Structure formats: structure tokens, C-alpha cells
Amino acid sequence: MGYTETDQNDRVIVEGQGDTALRAIMFTDIEGSTAVSATQGDSAAMELVHQHDQVVRSALDKHGGRIVKHTGDGMFASFTSVMRAVEASIAIQRGASGDEGPLAVKIGITVGEPVEDSDDLFGASVNLAARICAHAAGGQTLAPGTVKDLAIGKQIEFRGMGEIGLKGFPEPVPLYEIGWSG
């Protein structure tokens, strides 16, 4: 069986069969946007959000990501390929550090089989990606070992961050930072 195409909902069509359900899940978040809103005003915070949205949308368009929804000062996206998600995260971090001034974007990526309902995704893999994003620092992309394992042989730099306890998950999760500056 081989990949042939995706449908309008970013679901993989494999030789005429339905959705494989496997997704790479990405959450982004702007570090410090609440503080900007409180100290510099809502207009300044909205400018950060617009800058973030432009950088993220560009990377998602280029790497085949689908926006599931906005999360206030971030986005929730899905991909049919782990490597596309990793490459998009690198593009986002590079774009965020660009000419318009530093934008501190936190990114969490995971992979799994989320539940789809009403054009939204739910489940443990979605929750894990959100928790990983919340744990990241601005300018940092974190992912669990499953993402690292699925990117083997792709010349992506993964730096071990140790095992991290994440709210709602019974066991610590080994996290890796995805390198993007090289």
C-alpha cells in the first residue's frame, strides 16, 4: 500500500481506502504575549499575534500542515507526515527570529491517532502536544521520543532534555529539543 493523496480534511487516502488516522500534532504559542498586552497594550500584543500567524501560516502552507484552530496567541495544526511537522517547526523558528524583530514562539509536536469530530481533533496525542508546548521556552521546539524515532535518518538534530512529568500523564515523558539554528 502506498500514499496517493490527501482529501480536503488533510486525511491520507491510501489506495482508495479511508483515513489512516495517524497525525503529527503541533501546538504553537507566543511566549510573553500576556505580559506584552499588560505592559504595552492590546494593540502591541495583537501585532505579535499577527506576526506569529503570518510566520506559522507560511510554514504550514509550505510543509502541508492544516490549521485545526487558533488558540488565542497560538495555533493547533496537524500534518500527515512527522517530517513535514518537524520541517515546519524549523521554518517557524527561523521565521520568528527574522527581520521584524524577535518573536519567541514555543512549539510542541507529537504523533498519534487523535479522534476527529466536527473538524476538530481530540485525544491523548493532542493533549500531549499541548502540554509539551506549554513546557517549551520561547524559540524552542520540543517533541517526545516517538517523533525523534520517526525522523531517524533525516539529519535533524534532536537534543535530549530528559524525562519531564506532564500534567495528566502518569509517567514522565522523554523530551527532545529540535535544533533549528544550523
Short mmCIF file of N, CA and C in Angstrom, two decimals:
data_model
loop_
_atom_site.label_atom_id
_atom_site.label_comp_id
_atom_site.label_asym_id
_atom_site.label_seq_id
_atom_site.Cartn_x
_atom_site.Cartn_y
_atom_site.Cartn_z
N MET A 1 0.82 -1.18 0.00
CA MET A 1 0.00 0.00 0.00
C MET A 1 0.86 1.24 0.00
N GLY A 2 0.48 2.23 -0.78
CA GLY A 2 1.26 3.45 -0.82
C GLY A 2 0.39 4.68 -0.71
N TYR A 3 1.02 5.76 -0.31
CA TYR A 3 0.36 7.04 -0.19
C TYR A 3 -0.02 7.52 -1.59
N THR A 4 -1.21 8.03 -1.77
CA THR A 4 -1.59 8.56 -3.07
C THR A 4 -2.01 10.02 -3.01
N GLU A 5 -2.76 10.43 -2.00
CA GLU A 5 -3.20 11.81 -1.91
C GLU A 5 -3.83 12.07 -0.54
N THR A 6 -4.22 13.33 -0.31
CA THR A 6 -4.98 13.67 0.88
C THR A 6 -6.29 14.30 0.46
N ASP A 7 -7.31 14.15 1.28
CA ASP A 7 -8.61 14.77 0.97
C ASP A 7 -8.66 16.18 1.53
N GLN A 8 -9.83 16.85 1.41
CA GLN A 8 -9.97 18.24 1.83
C GLN A 8 -9.78 18.44 3.33
N ASN A 9 -9.84 17.38 4.13
CA ASN A 9 -9.65 17.48 5.58
C ASN A 9 -8.27 17.01 6.03
N ASP A 10 -7.32 16.96 5.08
CA ASP A 10 -5.94 16.57 5.39
C ASP A 10 -5.83 15.11 5.81
N ARG A 11 -6.81 14.29 5.38
CA ARG A 11 -6.76 12.86 5.69
C ARG A 11 -6.08 12.14 4.54
N VAL A 12 -5.22 11.19 4.86
CA VAL A 12 -4.49 10.45 3.84
C VAL A 12 -5.42 9.44 3.17
N ILE A 13 -5.38 9.41 1.86
CA ILE A 13 -6.12 8.41 1.09
C ILE A 13 -5.07 7.41 0.61
N VAL A 14 -5.21 6.17 1.04
CA VAL A 14 -4.25 5.13 0.68
C VAL A 14 -4.95 4.14 -0.23
N GLU A 15 -4.55 4.16 -1.49
CA GLU A 15 -5.10 3.25 -2.49
C GLU A 15 -6.61 3.08 -2.36
N GLY A 16 -7.32 4.22 -2.32
CA GLY A 16 -8.77 4.20 -2.29
C GLY A 16 -9.40 3.92 -0.94
N GLN A 17 -8.59 3.71 0.10
CA GLN A 17 -9.13 3.44 1.42
C GLN A 17 -9.35 4.73 2.17
N GLY A 18 -9.94 4.66 3.32
CA GLY A 18 -10.26 5.82 4.14
C GLY A 18 -9.07 6.35 4.91
N ASP A 19 -9.38 7.12 5.90
CA ASP A 19 -8.43 7.83 6.74
C ASP A 19 -7.56 6.86 7.54
N THR A 20 -6.22 7.05 7.48
CA THR A 20 -5.33 6.22 8.28
C THR A 20 -5.30 6.67 9.73
N ALA A 21 -5.72 7.90 9.99
CA ALA A 21 -5.85 8.49 11.31
C ALA A 21 -4.53 8.93 11.93
N LEU A 22 -3.40 8.49 11.45
CA LEU A 22 -2.13 8.90 12.04
C LEU A 22 -1.85 10.35 11.69
N ARG A 23 -1.52 11.13 12.71
CA ARG A 23 -1.25 12.56 12.53
C ARG A 23 -0.04 12.98 13.36
N ALA A 24 0.69 13.93 12.82
CA ALA A 24 1.63 14.69 13.63
C ALA A 24 0.84 15.90 14.11
N ILE A 25 0.90 16.17 15.40
CA ILE A 25 0.15 17.26 16.01
C ILE A 25 1.14 18.33 16.46
N MET A 26 0.82 19.59 16.17
CA MET A 26 1.68 20.71 16.55
C MET A 26 0.85 21.78 17.25
N PHE A 27 1.39 22.27 18.36
CA PHE A 27 0.85 23.46 19.01
C PHE A 27 1.94 24.52 19.00
N THR A 28 1.54 25.77 18.74
CA THR A 28 2.44 26.90 18.87
C THR A 28 1.86 27.86 19.89
N ASP A 29 2.72 28.65 20.49
CA ASP A 29 2.29 29.64 21.48
C ASP A 29 3.34 30.75 21.52
N ILE A 30 2.88 31.98 21.67
CA ILE A 30 3.80 33.11 21.77
C ILE A 30 4.17 33.29 23.23
N GLU A 31 5.46 33.21 23.52
CA GLU A 31 5.91 33.42 24.89
C GLU A 31 5.80 34.91 25.24
N GLY A 32 5.17 35.18 26.38
CA GLY A 32 5.13 36.54 26.89
C GLY A 32 4.08 37.45 26.30
N SER A 33 3.12 36.92 25.54
CA SER A 33 2.13 37.80 24.92
C SER A 33 1.21 38.46 25.94
N THR A 34 0.91 37.76 27.03
CA THR A 34 0.07 38.35 28.08
C THR A 34 0.79 39.53 28.73
N ALA A 35 2.08 39.38 28.98
CA ALA A 35 2.85 40.47 29.56
C ALA A 35 2.92 41.66 28.61
N VAL A 36 3.05 41.40 27.31
CA VAL A 36 3.06 42.50 26.33
C VAL A 36 1.72 43.23 26.37
N SER A 37 0.64 42.48 26.43
CA SER A 37 -0.70 43.08 26.50
C SER A 37 -0.84 43.95 27.74
N ALA A 38 -0.34 43.47 28.86
CA ALA A 38 -0.48 44.19 30.13
C ALA A 38 0.43 45.42 30.21
N THR A 39 1.62 45.35 29.63
CA THR A 39 2.58 46.45 29.76
C THR A 39 2.60 47.41 28.57
N GLN A 40 2.33 46.88 27.37
CA GLN A 40 2.42 47.71 26.17
C GLN A 40 1.07 47.94 25.50
N GLY A 41 0.05 47.23 25.98
CA GLY A 41 -1.29 47.40 25.43
C GLY A 41 -1.69 46.28 24.48
N ASP A 42 -3.00 46.19 24.30
CA ASP A 42 -3.55 45.13 23.45
C ASP A 42 -3.12 45.26 22.00
N SER A 43 -2.94 46.47 21.51
CA SER A 43 -2.52 46.67 20.11
C SER A 43 -1.15 46.04 19.87
N ALA A 44 -0.23 46.23 20.80
CA ALA A 44 1.10 45.63 20.67
C ALA A 44 1.02 44.12 20.72
N ALA A 45 0.18 43.59 21.60
CA ALA A 45 0.02 42.13 21.69
C ALA A 45 -0.61 41.58 20.40
N MET A 46 -1.58 42.30 19.85
CA MET A 46 -2.20 41.84 18.60
C MET A 46 -1.21 41.88 17.44
N GLU A 47 -0.29 42.82 17.46
CA GLU A 47 0.74 42.86 16.43
C GLU A 47 1.61 41.61 16.50
N LEU A 48 1.93 41.17 17.72
CA LEU A 48 2.67 39.91 17.89
C LEU A 48 1.88 38.73 17.33
N VAL A 49 0.58 38.70 17.63
CA VAL A 49 -0.27 37.61 17.13
C VAL A 49 -0.30 37.61 15.61
N HIS A 50 -0.42 38.79 14.99
CA HIS A 50 -0.44 38.86 13.53
C HIS A 50 0.89 38.40 12.94
N GLN A 51 1.99 38.81 13.57
CA GLN A 51 3.32 38.38 13.12
C GLN A 51 3.43 36.85 13.23
N HIS A 52 3.02 36.31 14.38
CA HIS A 52 3.03 34.86 14.60
C HIS A 52 2.21 34.15 13.53
N ASP A 53 0.99 34.63 13.31
CA ASP A 53 0.09 33.97 12.36
C ASP A 53 0.68 33.96 10.95
N GLN A 54 1.32 35.06 10.56
CA GLN A 54 1.93 35.13 9.23
C GLN A 54 3.06 34.10 9.10
N VAL A 55 3.92 34.03 10.10
CA VAL A 55 5.05 33.09 10.07
C VAL A 55 4.55 31.64 10.08
N VAL A 56 3.59 31.35 10.96
CA VAL A 56 3.09 29.98 11.08
C VAL A 56 2.33 29.56 9.83
N ARG A 57 1.44 30.40 9.33
CA ARG A 57 0.68 30.06 8.12
C ARG A 57 1.61 29.78 6.94
N SER A 58 2.64 30.59 6.79
CA SER A 58 3.59 30.39 5.70
C SER A 58 4.26 29.02 5.81
N ALA A 59 4.70 28.67 7.01
CA ALA A 59 5.36 27.37 7.21
C ALA A 59 4.38 26.21 7.00
N LEU A 60 3.15 26.37 7.49
CA LEU A 60 2.16 25.31 7.31
C LEU A 60 1.84 25.12 5.84
N ASP A 61 1.66 26.22 5.10
CA ASP A 61 1.38 26.13 3.67
C ASP A 61 2.51 25.42 2.93
N LYS A 62 3.74 25.77 3.27
CA LYS A 62 4.90 25.20 2.58
C LYS A 62 5.09 23.72 2.91
N HIS A 63 4.73 23.31 4.12
CA HIS A 63 5.03 21.94 4.57
C HIS A 63 3.79 21.06 4.75
N GLY A 64 2.67 21.47 4.23
CA GLY A 64 1.49 20.61 4.22
C GLY A 64 0.75 20.49 5.53
N GLY A 65 0.85 21.50 6.38
CA GLY A 65 0.11 21.48 7.64
C GLY A 65 -1.29 22.04 7.48
N ARG A 66 -2.19 21.63 8.33
CA ARG A 66 -3.57 22.12 8.33
C ARG A 66 -3.86 22.74 9.68
N ILE A 67 -4.33 23.99 9.68
CA ILE A 67 -4.73 24.63 10.92
C ILE A 67 -6.01 23.98 11.40
N VAL A 68 -5.98 23.44 12.60
CA VAL A 68 -7.19 22.89 13.21
C VAL A 68 -7.96 24.04 13.85
N LYS A 69 -7.23 24.88 14.61
CA LYS A 69 -7.86 26.08 15.19
C LYS A 69 -6.81 26.98 15.80
N HIS A 70 -7.23 28.24 16.00
CA HIS A 70 -6.41 29.20 16.75
C HIS A 70 -6.62 28.94 18.23
N THR A 71 -5.60 29.21 19.01
CA THR A 71 -5.68 29.00 20.46
C THR A 71 -5.40 30.31 21.21
N GLY A 72 -5.88 31.40 20.69
CA GLY A 72 -5.61 32.70 21.29
C GLY A 72 -4.35 33.28 20.71
N ASP A 73 -3.22 33.05 21.36
CA ASP A 73 -1.94 33.55 20.85
C ASP A 73 -1.09 32.40 20.30
N GLY A 74 -1.74 31.41 19.74
CA GLY A 74 -1.04 30.28 19.14
C GLY A 74 -1.94 29.57 18.15
N MET A 75 -1.45 28.45 17.65
CA MET A 75 -2.22 27.63 16.71
C MET A 75 -2.07 26.16 17.05
N PHE A 76 -3.08 25.42 16.66
CA PHE A 76 -3.12 23.96 16.75
C PHE A 76 -3.21 23.49 15.31
N ALA A 77 -2.24 22.69 14.87
CA ALA A 77 -2.18 22.22 13.48
C ALA A 77 -1.93 20.72 13.44
N SER A 78 -2.26 20.13 12.30
CA SER A 78 -1.99 18.70 12.10
C SER A 78 -1.30 18.50 10.75
N PHE A 79 -0.58 17.39 10.67
CA PHE A 79 0.16 17.03 9.47
C PHE A 79 -0.03 15.54 9.23
N THR A 80 0.08 15.13 7.99
CA THR A 80 0.03 13.70 7.68
C THR A 80 1.43 13.09 7.68
N SER A 81 2.44 13.90 7.97
CA SER A 81 3.82 13.45 7.99
C SER A 81 4.55 14.07 9.17
N VAL A 82 5.25 13.25 9.92
CA VAL A 82 6.05 13.76 11.03
C VAL A 82 7.16 14.66 10.51
N MET A 83 7.82 14.29 9.44
CA MET A 83 8.90 15.11 8.91
C MET A 83 8.38 16.47 8.44
N ARG A 84 7.21 16.51 7.86
CA ARG A 84 6.64 17.80 7.46
C ARG A 84 6.41 18.68 8.68
N ALA A 85 5.96 18.10 9.77
CA ALA A 85 5.74 18.86 11.01
C ALA A 85 7.07 19.37 11.55
N VAL A 86 8.09 18.53 11.56
CA VAL A 86 9.41 18.93 12.05
C VAL A 86 9.98 20.04 11.17
N GLU A 87 9.89 19.87 9.86
CA GLU A 87 10.39 20.89 8.94
C GLU A 87 9.63 22.20 9.10
N ALA A 88 8.31 22.12 9.31
CA ALA A 88 7.52 23.33 9.54
C ALA A 88 7.95 24.02 10.82
N SER A 89 8.24 23.24 11.87
CA SER A 89 8.67 23.85 13.13
C SER A 89 9.99 24.58 12.96
N ILE A 90 10.89 24.02 12.18
CA ILE A 90 12.18 24.68 11.91
C ILE A 90 11.94 25.98 11.14
N ALA A 91 11.06 25.94 10.14
CA ALA A 91 10.73 27.14 9.36
C ALA A 91 10.09 28.21 10.25
N ILE A 92 9.23 27.79 11.17
CA ILE A 92 8.59 28.75 12.08
C ILE A 92 9.63 29.41 12.97
N GLN A 93 10.51 28.63 13.56
CA GLN A 93 11.53 29.20 14.46
C GLN A 93 12.47 30.13 13.70
N ARG A 94 12.84 29.75 12.50
CA ARG A 94 13.71 30.62 11.70
C ARG A 94 12.97 31.90 11.30
N GLY A 95 11.72 31.77 10.90
CA GLY A 95 10.92 32.94 10.52
C GLY A 95 10.65 33.86 11.69
N ALA A 96 10.46 33.28 12.86
CA ALA A 96 10.18 34.08 14.06
C ALA A 96 11.40 34.85 14.51
N SER A 97 12.59 34.41 14.15
CA SER A 97 13.81 35.11 14.55
C SER A 97 14.28 36.05 13.46
N GLY A 98 13.40 36.34 12.51
CA GLY A 98 13.76 37.12 11.32
C GLY A 98 13.82 38.62 11.52
N ASP A 99 13.65 39.33 10.41
CA ASP A 99 13.89 40.77 10.31
C ASP A 99 12.92 41.64 11.11
N GLU A 100 11.70 41.18 11.34
CA GLU A 100 10.70 42.02 12.01
C GLU A 100 10.86 42.04 13.53
N GLY A 101 11.96 41.59 14.01
CA GLY A 101 12.20 41.56 15.46
C GLY A 101 11.91 40.18 16.00
N PRO A 102 12.53 39.87 17.12
CA PRO A 102 12.38 38.53 17.67
C PRO A 102 10.96 38.26 18.16
N LEU A 103 10.45 37.13 17.77
CA LEU A 103 9.15 36.63 18.20
C LEU A 103 9.43 35.30 18.87
N ALA A 104 9.19 35.20 20.15
CA ALA A 104 9.52 33.98 20.91
C ALA A 104 8.37 32.99 20.80
N VAL A 105 8.51 32.02 19.89
CA VAL A 105 7.47 31.01 19.67
C VAL A 105 7.87 29.71 20.35
N LYS A 106 6.94 29.18 21.13
CA LYS A 106 7.08 27.87 21.76
C LYS A 106 6.32 26.87 20.89
N ILE A 107 6.93 25.70 20.66
CA ILE A 107 6.28 24.68 19.81
C ILE A 107 6.39 23.32 20.49
N GLY A 108 5.28 22.58 20.46
CA GLY A 108 5.25 21.20 20.89
C GLY A 108 4.72 20.34 19.76
N ILE A 109 5.40 19.23 19.48
CA ILE A 109 4.99 18.31 18.42
C ILE A 109 4.89 16.91 18.99
N THR A 110 3.89 16.18 18.58
CA THR A 110 3.81 14.75 18.90
C THR A 110 3.16 14.03 17.72
N VAL A 111 3.03 12.75 17.84
CA VAL A 111 2.41 11.95 16.79
C VAL A 111 1.48 10.94 17.44
N GLY A 112 0.38 10.66 16.80
CA GLY A 112 -0.56 9.68 17.33
C GLY A 112 -1.80 9.58 16.45
N GLU A 113 -2.81 8.95 17.00
CA GLU A 113 -4.07 8.79 16.29
C GLU A 113 -5.18 9.49 17.05
N PRO A 114 -5.32 10.80 16.83
CA PRO A 114 -6.35 11.54 17.55
C PRO A 114 -7.74 11.16 17.05
N VAL A 115 -8.74 11.53 17.83
CA VAL A 115 -10.13 11.33 17.46
C VAL A 115 -10.59 12.58 16.73
N GLU A 116 -11.24 12.40 15.58
CA GLU A 116 -11.75 13.54 14.82
C GLU A 116 -13.25 13.66 15.03
N ASP A 117 -13.69 14.89 15.33
CA ASP A 117 -15.11 15.17 15.49
C ASP A 117 -15.36 16.63 15.13
N SER A 118 -16.29 16.89 14.25
CA SER A 118 -16.68 18.25 13.85
C SER A 118 -15.47 19.07 13.40
N ASP A 119 -14.63 18.50 12.54
CA ASP A 119 -13.43 19.16 12.02
C ASP A 119 -12.44 19.58 13.10
N ASP A 120 -12.49 18.93 14.26
CA ASP A 120 -11.56 19.18 15.35
C ASP A 120 -10.91 17.85 15.71
N LEU A 121 -9.78 17.90 16.37
CA LEU A 121 -9.08 16.70 16.81
C LEU A 121 -9.00 16.69 18.33
N PHE A 122 -9.15 15.50 18.91
CA PHE A 122 -9.16 15.32 20.36
C PHE A 122 -8.35 14.07 20.70
N GLY A 123 -8.03 13.92 21.97
CA GLY A 123 -7.40 12.70 22.45
C GLY A 123 -6.05 12.94 23.09
N ALA A 124 -5.46 11.84 23.54
CA ALA A 124 -4.20 11.90 24.29
C ALA A 124 -3.07 12.52 23.50
N SER A 125 -2.97 12.24 22.20
CA SER A 125 -1.87 12.81 21.41
C SER A 125 -2.01 14.33 21.29
N VAL A 126 -3.23 14.82 21.21
CA VAL A 126 -3.48 16.26 21.17
C VAL A 126 -3.12 16.89 22.51
N ASN A 127 -3.57 16.26 23.59
CA ASN A 127 -3.26 16.77 24.93
C ASN A 127 -1.76 16.78 25.18
N LEU A 128 -1.07 15.72 24.74
CA LEU A 128 0.37 15.64 24.93
C LEU A 128 1.08 16.77 24.19
N ALA A 129 0.70 17.04 22.96
CA ALA A 129 1.34 18.11 22.20
C ALA A 129 1.12 19.46 22.88
N ALA A 130 -0.09 19.69 23.41
CA ALA A 130 -0.37 20.94 24.11
C ALA A 130 0.48 21.07 25.38
N ARG A 131 0.62 19.99 26.14
CA ARG A 131 1.43 20.01 27.36
C ARG A 131 2.91 20.23 27.04
N ILE A 132 3.37 19.60 25.97
CA ILE A 132 4.77 19.77 25.56
C ILE A 132 5.01 21.22 25.16
N CYS A 133 4.09 21.81 24.40
CA CYS A 133 4.22 23.21 24.00
C CYS A 133 4.28 24.11 25.23
N ALA A 134 3.43 23.86 26.21
CA ALA A 134 3.41 24.68 27.42
C ALA A 134 4.73 24.57 28.18
N HIS A 135 5.42 23.45 28.06
CA HIS A 135 6.70 23.24 28.75
C HIS A 135 7.87 23.91 28.03
N ALA A 136 7.73 24.16 26.72
CA ALA A 136 8.80 24.75 25.92
C ALA A 136 9.05 26.20 26.32
N ALA A 137 10.23 26.68 26.02
CA ALA A 137 10.58 28.09 26.17
C ALA A 137 10.44 28.77 24.81
N GLY A 138 10.39 30.08 24.80
CA GLY A 138 10.34 30.81 23.54
C GLY A 138 11.54 30.48 22.67
N GLY A 139 11.31 30.23 21.39
CA GLY A 139 12.39 29.85 20.49
C GLY A 139 12.74 28.38 20.55
N GLN A 140 11.94 27.59 21.25
CA GLN A 140 12.25 26.17 21.46
C GLN A 140 11.12 25.31 20.92
N THR A 141 11.51 24.23 20.23
CA THR A 141 10.56 23.21 19.79
C THR A 141 10.91 21.92 20.52
N LEU A 142 9.91 21.35 21.19
CA LEU A 142 10.10 20.10 21.92
C LEU A 142 9.21 19.01 21.35
N ALA A 143 9.70 17.78 21.42
CA ALA A 143 8.96 16.62 20.92
C ALA A 143 9.36 15.39 21.74
N PRO A 144 8.46 14.41 21.82
CA PRO A 144 8.81 13.16 22.52
C PRO A 144 9.65 12.25 21.64
N GLY A 145 10.11 11.17 22.23
CA GLY A 145 10.95 10.21 21.52
C GLY A 145 10.30 9.60 20.29
N THR A 146 8.97 9.50 20.25
CA THR A 146 8.31 8.94 19.06
C THR A 146 8.59 9.79 17.83
N VAL A 147 8.58 11.10 17.99
CA VAL A 147 8.88 11.99 16.86
C VAL A 147 10.34 11.81 16.45
N LYS A 148 11.23 11.77 17.41
CA LYS A 148 12.65 11.55 17.13
C LYS A 148 12.85 10.24 16.38
N ASP A 149 12.19 9.19 16.84
CA ASP A 149 12.33 7.87 16.20
C ASP A 149 11.82 7.87 14.77
N LEU A 150 10.73 8.58 14.51
CA LEU A 150 10.16 8.62 13.16
C LEU A 150 10.94 9.52 12.22
N ALA A 151 11.84 10.34 12.76
CA ALA A 151 12.67 11.22 11.94
C ALA A 151 14.08 10.65 11.75
N ILE A 152 14.28 9.40 12.13
CA ILE A 152 15.61 8.79 12.03
C ILE A 152 16.09 8.82 10.58
N GLY A 153 17.36 9.14 10.42
CA GLY A 153 17.96 9.17 9.10
C GLY A 153 17.68 10.44 8.31
N LYS A 154 17.03 11.41 8.92
CA LYS A 154 16.65 12.64 8.20
C LYS A 154 17.56 13.82 8.51
N GLN A 155 18.62 13.60 9.23
CA GLN A 155 19.61 14.62 9.57
C GLN A 155 19.01 15.81 10.31
N ILE A 156 18.11 15.52 11.24
CA ILE A 156 17.54 16.53 12.12
C ILE A 156 18.25 16.40 13.46
N GLU A 157 18.63 17.52 14.04
CA GLU A 157 19.30 17.50 15.34
C GLU A 157 18.26 17.43 16.46
N PHE A 158 18.34 16.40 17.28
CA PHE A 158 17.50 16.25 18.47
C PHE A 158 18.41 16.24 19.69
N ARG A 159 18.18 17.15 20.63
CA ARG A 159 18.96 17.21 21.86
C ARG A 159 18.11 16.71 23.02
N GLY A 160 18.59 15.71 23.73
CA GLY A 160 17.86 15.15 24.86
C GLY A 160 17.67 16.17 25.97
N MET A 161 16.44 16.27 26.48
CA MET A 161 16.11 17.21 27.55
C MET A 161 15.77 16.46 28.84
N GLY A 162 15.85 15.14 28.80
CA GLY A 162 15.50 14.34 29.97
C GLY A 162 14.00 14.03 30.01
N GLU A 163 13.63 13.31 31.04
CA GLU A 163 12.22 12.95 31.21
C GLU A 163 11.52 14.05 32.00
N ILE A 164 10.35 14.45 31.52
CA ILE A 164 9.60 15.54 32.12
C ILE A 164 8.22 15.03 32.53
N GLY A 165 7.82 15.31 33.75
CA GLY A 165 6.46 15.00 34.18
C GLY A 165 5.50 16.02 33.61
N LEU A 166 4.48 15.57 32.93
CA LEU A 166 3.50 16.47 32.32
C LEU A 166 2.12 16.22 32.92
N LYS A 167 1.41 17.28 33.22
CA LYS A 167 0.10 17.20 33.85
C LYS A 167 -0.83 16.26 33.08
N GLY A 168 -1.43 15.34 33.81
CA GLY A 168 -2.39 14.41 33.23
C GLY A 168 -1.79 13.14 32.68
N PHE A 169 -0.47 13.05 32.62
CA PHE A 169 0.18 11.85 32.10
C PHE A 169 0.85 11.11 33.24
N PRO A 170 0.57 9.81 33.38
CA PRO A 170 1.01 9.07 34.57
C PRO A 170 2.52 8.86 34.67
N GLU A 171 3.22 8.89 33.56
CA GLU A 171 4.66 8.64 33.58
C GLU A 171 5.40 9.81 32.95
N PRO A 172 6.62 10.07 33.37
CA PRO A 172 7.41 11.12 32.72
C PRO A 172 7.62 10.82 31.24
N VAL A 173 7.70 11.87 30.45
CA VAL A 173 7.86 11.74 29.00
C VAL A 173 9.26 12.21 28.62
N PRO A 174 10.04 11.35 27.93
CA PRO A 174 11.36 11.81 27.45
C PRO A 174 11.16 12.85 26.35
N LEU A 175 11.73 14.04 26.54
CA LEU A 175 11.57 15.10 25.55
C LEU A 175 12.90 15.41 24.87
N TYR A 176 12.78 15.87 23.63
CA TYR A 176 13.93 16.25 22.82
C TYR A 176 13.68 17.62 22.22
N GLU A 177 14.71 18.45 22.20
CA GLU A 177 14.62 19.74 21.54
C GLU A 177 15.06 19.56 20.09
N ILE A 178 14.30 20.11 19.17
CA ILE A 178 14.63 20.05 17.75
C ILE A 178 15.48 21.26 17.41
N GLY A 179 16.70 21.01 16.91
CA GLY A 179 17.60 22.09 16.55
C GLY A 179 17.15 22.77 15.27
N TRP A 180 17.29 24.08 15.21
CA TRP A 180 16.84 24.82 14.03
C TRP A 180 17.78 25.92 13.59
N SER A 181 18.81 26.21 14.36
CA SER A 181 19.66 27.36 14.03
C SER A 181 20.75 27.05 13.02
N GLY A 182 21.02 25.77 12.78
CA GLY A 182 22.12 25.41 11.89
C GLY A 182 21.76 25.37 10.44
#
